[in-house]
Coordinates of C-alpha atoms in Angstrom, one line a residue:
M1 CA 136.7 182.7 122.9
S2 CA 136.9 184.0 119.3
K3 CA 139.5 186.6 120.5
K4 CA 141.7 183.8 121.7
I5 CA 141.5 182.0 118.4
E6 CA 142.3 185.2 116.5
E7 CA 145.3 185.9 118.7
Y8 CA 146.5 182.3 118.3
V9 CA 146.2 182.6 114.5
K10 CA 148.1 185.9 114.4
E11 CA 150.9 184.6 116.6
N12 CA 151.3 181.4 114.7
K13 CA 150.7 182.7 111.2
K14 CA 154.2 181.8 110.0
A15 CA 153.8 178.2 111.2
F16 CA 150.6 177.9 109.1
D17 CA 152.3 179.3 106.0
I18 CA 155.2 176.8 106.0
G19 CA 153.5 174.0 104.2
V20 CA 152.6 174.9 100.6
P21 CA 150.7 172.4 98.5
S22 CA 152.4 170.9 95.5
E23 CA 151.5 172.1 91.9
D24 CA 150.1 168.6 91.1
L25 CA 147.5 168.9 93.9
W26 CA 145.4 171.4 92.0
C27 CA 145.5 169.2 88.9
K28 CA 144.4 166.2 90.9
I29 CA 141.5 168.1 92.4
E30 CA 140.4 169.3 89.0
V31 CA 140.5 165.8 87.5
G32 CA 138.5 164.5 90.5
L33 CA 135.9 167.2 90.1
N34 CA 135.6 166.5 86.4
E35 CA 135.0 162.8 87.1
R36 CA 132.4 163.6 89.7
E37 CA 130.5 165.9 87.4
S38 CA 130.5 163.4 84.6
G39 CA 129.2 160.7 87.1
K40 CA 126.4 163.1 88.2
K41 CA 125.4 163.7 84.6
K42 CA 124.9 160.0 84.0
K43 CA 122.8 159.7 87.1
R44 CA 120.8 162.8 86.2
L45 CA 120.2 161.4 82.7
G46 CA 119.0 158.1 84.1
L47 CA 116.4 159.4 86.5
P48 CA 114.6 161.8 84.1
F49 CA 114.5 159.1 81.4
W50 CA 112.7 156.6 83.7
L51 CA 110.6 159.4 85.1
G52 CA 109.7 160.5 81.6
A53 CA 108.9 157.0 80.5
A54 CA 106.6 156.5 83.6
A55 CA 104.9 159.9 83.0
S56 CA 104.4 158.9 79.3
L57 CA 102.9 155.6 80.3
L58 CA 100.6 157.3 82.8
A59 CA 99.5 159.9 80.3
G60 CA 98.8 157.1 77.7
M61 CA 96.8 155.1 80.1
T62 CA 94.8 158.2 81.2
F63 CA 94.0 159.0 77.5
V64 CA 92.8 155.4 76.8
F65 CA 90.7 155.4 80.0
M66 CA 89.1 158.8 79.2
Y67 CA 88.5 157.7 75.5
T68 CA 86.8 154.5 76.5
Y69 CA 84.8 156.1 79.3
F70 CA 83.4 158.9 77.3
N71 CA 82.9 157.0 74.0
R72 CA 81.4 153.8 75.3
K73 CA 78.4 152.8 73.3
K74 CA 75.1 153.7 74.8
E75 CA 72.0 151.5 74.2
V76 CA 70.5 152.1 70.8
E77 CA 66.9 153.3 71.0
I78 CA 64.2 153.4 68.3
A79 CA 64.5 157.2 68.2
D80 CA 68.2 156.9 67.3
V81 CA 67.3 154.8 64.2
N82 CA 64.0 156.4 63.1
P83 CA 62.2 159.2 65.1
G84 CA 58.9 158.5 63.3
Y85 CA 58.9 155.0 64.5
A86 CA 59.7 156.2 68.0
K87 CA 56.5 158.2 68.0
K88 CA 54.6 155.2 66.8
E89 CA 56.2 153.1 69.5
M90 CA 55.1 155.6 72.2
K91 CA 51.6 155.7 70.8
F92 CA 51.2 151.9 70.6
A93 CA 52.8 151.4 74.0
S94 CA 50.4 153.8 75.7
L95 CA 47.4 152.3 73.9
I96 CA 48.5 148.8 74.9
E97 CA 48.8 149.8 78.6
E98 CA 45.4 151.5 78.5
K99 CA 43.7 148.5 76.9
K100 CA 45.5 146.1 79.3
D101 CA 43.9 148.0 82.1
S102 CA 40.5 147.5 80.4
L103 CA 41.2 143.8 80.1
Q104 CA 42.0 143.5 83.8
I105 CA 38.6 144.9 84.6
Y106 CA 37.0 142.2 82.5
A107 CA 39.3 139.6 84.0
K108 CA 37.2 139.5 87.2
D109 CA 34.2 138.2 85.3
N110 CA 36.2 135.8 83.0
P111 CA 39.5 134.8 84.6
D112 CA 40.1 131.8 82.4
L113 CA 39.7 133.8 79.2
Y114 CA 41.9 136.5 80.6
N115 CA 44.7 134.0 81.4
K116 CA 44.6 132.7 77.8
F117 CA 44.8 136.3 76.5
S118 CA 47.6 137.2 78.9
N119 CA 49.7 134.2 77.7
D120 CA 49.4 135.4 74.1
L121 CA 50.4 138.9 75.1
L122 CA 53.4 137.6 77.2
E123 CA 54.7 135.7 74.2
L124 CA 54.5 138.8 72.0
N125 CA 56.1 140.9 74.7
K126 CA 59.0 138.4 74.9
D127 CA 59.5 138.7 71.2
Y128 CA 59.5 142.5 71.5
I129 CA 62.2 142.3 74.2
N130 CA 64.3 139.9 72.0
L131 CA 64.0 142.4 69.1
K132 CA 65.1 145.2 71.4
M133 CA 68.2 143.2 72.4
E134 CA 68.8 142.4 68.8
L135 CA 68.6 146.1 67.9
Q136 CA 71.9 146.7 69.8
H137 CA 73.9 144.4 67.5
S138 CA 72.0 144.3 64.3
P139 CA 73.6 145.5 61.1
D140 CA 70.2 146.5 59.7
Q141 CA 68.7 148.4 62.6
K142 CA 65.9 149.9 60.5
L143 CA 64.5 146.4 59.7
V144 CA 64.6 145.5 63.5
V145 CA 62.9 148.7 64.4
Q146 CA 60.1 148.0 61.8
A147 CA 59.7 144.5 63.3
M148 CA 59.5 146.1 66.8
V149 CA 56.8 148.5 65.8
R150 CA 55.0 145.8 63.9
N151 CA 55.1 143.6 67.1
L152 CA 53.5 146.5 69.0
E153 CA 50.8 146.8 66.3
I154 CA 50.0 143.1 66.6
Q155 CA 49.8 143.3 70.4
L156 CA 47.4 146.2 70.1
Q157 CA 45.3 144.3 67.5
I158 CA 45.2 141.2 69.8
I159 CA 44.1 143.3 72.8
N160 CA 41.4 144.9 70.7
Q161 CA 40.2 141.5 69.6
Q162 CA 40.3 140.2 73.1
L163 CA 38.3 143.2 74.3
S164 CA 35.8 142.5 71.5
V165 CA 35.5 138.8 72.4
I166 CA 35.0 139.7 76.1
S167 CA 32.4 142.2 75.2
Q168 CA 30.6 139.7 73.1
V169 CA 30.8 137.1 75.9
N170 CA 29.5 139.5 78.4
A171 CA 26.6 140.5 76.0
Y172 CA 25.8 136.9 75.4
K173 CA 25.7 136.2 79.2
K174 CA 23.4 139.2 79.7
E175 CA 21.0 138.0 76.9
N176 CA 20.9 134.5 78.3
Q177 CA 20.1 135.7 81.8
I178 CA 16.9 137.3 80.9

């Protein structure tokens, strides 16, 4: 089929060459192309501008998220304020737990006395928890830490006194039984 087309073109070549475009046609085409190119440039400028603005906004939001995520305040501990007091806190806390266990052993023999002692310790423990919460927002954290350690010292003293009282009560009961 392509041979037929080639033969047709060769035979009718002169008929195709008869019509010649005018000189103004090329000028009109050039002006139309220039208008098209300038229109495309405007569209190209608009898309990257909005795309750049969106990318900048996304990058800014990502930066803010990462900054707040990694720099959020962690809970302030006693060791952050004063490592020496942190050691004391650990020592007192372990002694308090040990002595509470001893109190519970005596609680079987004297449940009323144990309940009174437990209430005193609960009040002191509530104060300790309140001090711990205050530590997070206090401008003078050293003072709060000192109060926390002092609270633990008082708890330990009270437990020691309670154990002493229970020992005396038990000794009195044994003496009176004989």
